[in-house]
Coordinates of C-alpha atoms in Angstrom, one line a residue:
M1 CA -1.4 2.8 45.3
K2 CA 2.3 3.5 44.4
K3 CA 2.7 0.0 43.1
F4 CA -0.5 0.4 41.0
L5 CA 0.7 3.7 39.5
L6 CA 4.1 2.2 38.6
S7 CA 2.5 -0.8 37.0
T8 CA 0.2 1.5 35.0
L9 CA 3.2 3.6 33.9
F10 CA 5.1 0.5 32.8
L11 CA 2.1 -0.7 30.8
C12 CA 1.8 2.6 29.0
I13 CA 5.5 2.7 28.2
T14 CA 5.4 -0.9 27.0
C15 CA 2.4 -0.2 24.8
A16 CA 3.9 3.0 23.4
T17 CA 6.8 1.0 21.9
A18 CA 4.3 -1.1 20.0
F19 CA 2.6 1.6 18.0
S20 CA 3.4 1.2 14.4
W21 CA 2.8 2.9 11.0
G22 CA -0.4 4.9 11.3
Q23 CA -3.6 3.8 9.6
T24 CA -2.6 5.2 6.2
G25 CA 0.8 3.6 6.3
H26 CA -0.6 0.1 7.1
R27 CA -3.2 0.5 4.4
V28 CA -0.6 1.5 1.9
V29 CA 1.5 -1.6 2.6
G30 CA -1.5 -3.9 2.5
Q31 CA -2.8 -2.5 -0.8
I32 CA 0.5 -2.6 -2.5
A33 CA 0.8 -6.2 -1.5
Y34 CA -2.6 -7.0 -2.9
D35 CA -1.8 -5.3 -6.2
H36 CA 1.2 -7.6 -6.6
L37 CA -0.5 -10.9 -5.7
T38 CA -1.0 -13.6 -8.3
S39 CA -4.6 -14.3 -9.3
K40 CA -4.5 -17.6 -7.4
A41 CA -3.2 -15.9 -4.2
K42 CA -5.8 -13.2 -4.5
K43 CA -8.6 -15.8 -4.7
N44 CA -7.3 -17.9 -1.8
I45 CA -6.7 -14.9 0.4
Q46 CA -10.1 -13.4 -0.3
D47 CA -11.7 -16.7 0.6
I48 CA -10.1 -16.3 4.1
L49 CA -10.8 -12.6 4.4
G50 CA -14.4 -12.8 3.3
D51 CA -15.8 -9.3 3.1
E52 CA -12.6 -7.7 4.4
Q53 CA -9.9 -6.3 2.2
L54 CA -6.1 -6.9 2.5
G55 CA -5.5 -3.1 2.2
M56 CA -7.6 -2.5 5.3
V57 CA -6.7 -5.4 7.7
G58 CA -3.2 -4.2 8.5
N59 CA -4.5 -2.0 11.4
Y60 CA -6.1 -5.0 13.1
M61 CA -3.3 -5.6 15.6
D62 CA -3.5 -2.0 16.7
F63 CA -7.3 -2.2 17.1
I64 CA -7.1 -5.3 19.4
R65 CA -4.7 -3.6 21.7
S66 CA -7.8 -2.3 23.6
D67 CA -8.2 -5.9 25.0
S68 CA -5.6 -6.5 27.7
T69 CA -5.6 -10.2 27.1
N70 CA -3.6 -9.4 23.9
D71 CA -0.8 -7.6 25.8
F72 CA 1.5 -10.6 25.3
M73 CA 1.6 -9.5 21.6
S74 CA 3.1 -6.1 22.3
P75 CA 6.7 -7.3 21.9
W76 CA 5.9 -8.8 18.5
H77 CA 5.7 -5.3 16.9
Y78 CA 9.4 -4.5 17.3
C79 CA 12.9 -5.8 17.9
T80 CA 15.9 -4.2 19.7
I81 CA 19.4 -4.2 18.4
P82 CA 21.9 -1.7 20.0
D83 CA 24.3 0.2 17.9
G84 CA 27.3 -1.8 17.0
K85 CA 25.7 -5.2 17.7
T86 CA 24.1 -7.8 15.5
Y87 CA 20.8 -9.4 16.2
E88 CA 22.5 -12.6 17.4
E89 CA 24.8 -10.6 19.8
A90 CA 21.8 -8.7 21.2
G91 CA 19.9 -11.9 21.9
V92 CA 16.3 -12.8 21.6
P93 CA 14.2 -11.6 24.5
E94 CA 12.2 -14.2 26.4
E95 CA 8.9 -12.6 25.3
G96 CA 9.9 -12.7 21.7
D97 CA 10.0 -9.9 19.1
A98 CA 9.0 -9.0 15.6
I99 CA 11.5 -11.2 13.9
Q100 CA 10.5 -14.3 15.9
A101 CA 6.8 -13.5 15.4
I102 CA 7.0 -13.0 11.6
T103 CA 9.1 -16.2 11.2
R104 CA 6.7 -18.3 13.3
I105 CA 3.5 -16.9 11.6
M106 CA 4.9 -17.5 8.1
A107 CA 5.6 -21.2 9.1
E108 CA 2.2 -21.7 10.7
L109 CA 0.4 -20.2 7.7
K110 CA 2.1 -22.8 5.5
T111 CA 1.4 -25.7 7.8
K112 CA -2.1 -24.5 9.0
Q113 CA -1.0 -25.4 12.6
F114 CA -1.5 -22.2 14.7
S115 CA -0.1 -21.4 18.1
Y116 CA -2.6 -18.5 18.5
D117 CA -6.1 -18.0 17.0
T118 CA -7.2 -18.8 13.5
E119 CA -5.8 -18.5 10.0
L120 CA -7.7 -15.3 9.5
E121 CA -6.2 -13.8 12.6
N122 CA -2.7 -14.9 11.7
L123 CA -3.0 -13.5 8.2
K124 CA -3.9 -10.1 9.7
Y125 CA -1.0 -10.4 12.1
L126 CA 1.4 -11.0 9.2
V127 CA 0.2 -8.1 7.2
H128 CA 0.7 -5.8 10.2
L129 CA 4.1 -7.1 11.3
V130 CA 5.8 -7.2 8.0
A131 CA 4.9 -3.5 7.7
D132 CA 6.1 -2.8 11.3
I133 CA 9.6 -4.2 10.9
H134 CA 10.2 -1.9 7.9
Q135 CA 9.6 1.2 10.0
P136 CA 13.2 2.2 11.1
L137 CA 12.3 2.9 14.7
H138 CA 10.7 -0.6 15.1
V139 CA 14.3 -1.8 15.0
G140 CA 15.2 0.1 18.2
N141 CA 18.6 0.9 19.6
G142 CA 17.5 0.1 23.2
K143 CA 18.0 3.6 24.4
D144 CA 14.7 5.5 23.9
L145 CA 11.9 3.0 23.4
G146 CA 12.1 3.2 19.6
G147 CA 12.1 7.1 19.7
N148 CA 9.0 7.2 22.0
T149 CA 10.9 9.1 24.7
V150 CA 12.4 11.6 22.2
K151 CA 10.0 14.6 22.4
V152 CA 10.0 16.8 19.3
D153 CA 8.1 19.7 17.9
Y154 CA 6.9 18.5 14.5
M155 CA 5.5 21.1 12.1
W156 CA 4.7 23.4 15.1
D157 CA 3.0 20.6 16.9
K158 CA 4.6 19.8 20.3
S159 CA 2.6 16.7 21.0
F160 CA 4.8 14.5 18.9
N161 CA 7.6 12.2 19.7
L162 CA 10.1 10.9 17.2
H163 CA 8.4 7.6 16.9
R164 CA 5.1 9.2 16.0
V165 CA 6.8 11.3 13.4
W166 CA 7.9 8.2 11.5
D167 CA 4.7 6.2 12.2
A168 CA 2.3 8.8 10.9
G169 CA 3.6 12.4 10.8
I170 CA 5.6 12.4 7.6
I171 CA 3.0 10.2 5.8
D172 CA 0.0 12.2 7.0
N173 CA 1.7 15.5 6.1
Q174 CA 1.5 14.5 2.4
K175 CA -2.4 14.8 2.6
L176 CA -3.0 11.8 0.5
S177 CA -5.5 8.9 0.9
Y178 CA -4.0 5.5 1.1
T179 CA -5.0 4.7 -2.5
E180 CA -3.4 8.0 -3.7
Y181 CA -0.3 7.2 -1.8
C182 CA -0.1 3.7 -3.4
N183 CA -0.4 5.2 -6.9
W184 CA 2.3 7.7 -6.0
I185 CA 5.0 5.3 -4.8
D186 CA 4.2 2.0 -6.4
H187 CA 6.6 2.1 -9.4
A188 CA 9.0 -0.8 -8.6
T189 CA 10.6 -2.4 -11.6
D190 CA 10.5 -6.1 -12.2
D191 CA 14.2 -6.4 -11.2
Q192 CA 13.5 -4.5 -8.0
I193 CA 10.5 -6.7 -7.2
S194 CA 12.6 -9.9 -7.8
Q195 CA 15.5 -8.7 -5.7
W196 CA 13.4 -7.4 -2.7
Q197 CA 11.3 -10.5 -2.6
S198 CA 14.4 -12.7 -2.5
E199 CA 15.8 -10.9 0.5
G200 CA 15.2 -12.4 4.0
I201 CA 14.0 -10.8 7.1
M202 CA 17.5 -10.0 8.4
V203 CA 18.1 -7.9 5.3
W204 CA 14.9 -5.9 6.1
V205 CA 16.3 -5.4 9.7
D206 CA 19.7 -4.3 8.5
E207 CA 18.1 -1.8 6.1
A208 CA 16.1 -0.3 9.0
M209 CA 19.2 0.0 11.2
G210 CA 21.0 1.6 8.3
Y211 CA 18.7 4.6 8.5
R212 CA 19.3 5.4 12.2
K213 CA 21.7 8.3 11.3
N214 CA 19.0 9.8 9.1
V215 CA 16.3 9.3 11.7
Y216 CA 18.2 11.0 14.5
D217 CA 19.7 13.8 12.4
F218 CA 17.7 16.9 13.6
P219 CA 18.3 20.1 15.5
E220 CA 19.1 20.1 19.2
D221 CA 15.9 22.1 19.9
G222 CA 13.9 19.3 18.5
K223 CA 12.1 21.4 15.9
L224 CA 11.4 19.3 12.9
R225 CA 10.2 21.3 10.0
Y226 CA 10.0 21.0 6.2
E227 CA 13.7 20.2 5.8
Y228 CA 13.4 17.0 8.0
D229 CA 10.4 15.9 5.8
Y230 CA 12.4 16.7 2.6
K231 CA 15.4 14.6 3.7
N232 CA 13.4 11.6 4.9
L233 CA 10.2 11.3 2.8
S234 CA 12.0 9.2 0.2
I235 CA 13.1 6.8 3.0
V236 CA 9.5 6.5 4.3
N237 CA 8.2 5.8 0.8
E238 CA 10.9 3.2 0.2
R239 CA 10.1 1.4 3.4
L240 CA 6.4 1.3 2.7
L241 CA 7.0 0.1 -0.9
K242 CA 9.5 -2.6 0.1
A243 CA 7.2 -3.8 2.8
G244 CA 4.3 -4.1 0.4
I245 CA 6.3 -5.9 -2.3
R246 CA 7.9 -8.3 0.2
L247 CA 4.6 -9.0 1.8
A248 CA 3.2 -9.9 -1.6
G249 CA 6.1 -12.2 -2.2
I250 CA 5.4 -14.1 1.1
L251 CA 1.7 -14.3 0.4
N252 CA 2.3 -15.5 -3.2
E253 CA 4.5 -18.3 -1.8
I254 CA 2.0 -19.4 0.7
Y255 CA -1.2 -18.9 -1.2
G256 CA -0.3 -18.6 -4.9

């Protein structure tokens, strides 16, 4: 019984680290990407998606977590780079991580030779994981399971941890639908789009790490109120926008 309980606890902790942008966040990234696709890419992607929409499929990898046969995908949602180390110094875990998964899926979508599942499945994985790696706490420091063990009182709700605040709390606190959110933040210039789409995955990771000081800057009592939102909302919006723009760049290259 003790062994069973420990195994269950480990599984819960492992799964907790894999949670990502909430449903609104993933839909924002997918919709922004769709809005920046070429006409050819839109047609080719829609042929794969059928009746589904790019703005809605980003949550798929969270939905399939209910099936334990997909547990091997949990490490794909994040990577761990301790403070003061590079990705190379930290080393790639045997089970893989977000960087490895994104790189592999991009290559397989180009060659149509898939290690897991179909082109449709892998397209959904890519939409999800590009968004994930832009969430600062999905590039963890190796100390607190990406903020999952940091309990906080967010807007008078004590059920939060720091990871959940960044996944969904700040976004949902704006009280916008995902289409309203897209209209609010999607104002990138042509120069910004060109620059962001030219930057590789390690730039995305370095950006995420660069926000650690902001993420962990809160009172010792763990009470996160309007000031925390005010200081970090622009970061959340920038990460969502860059994720969508960069995802569009990848999909245009593959399908456009």
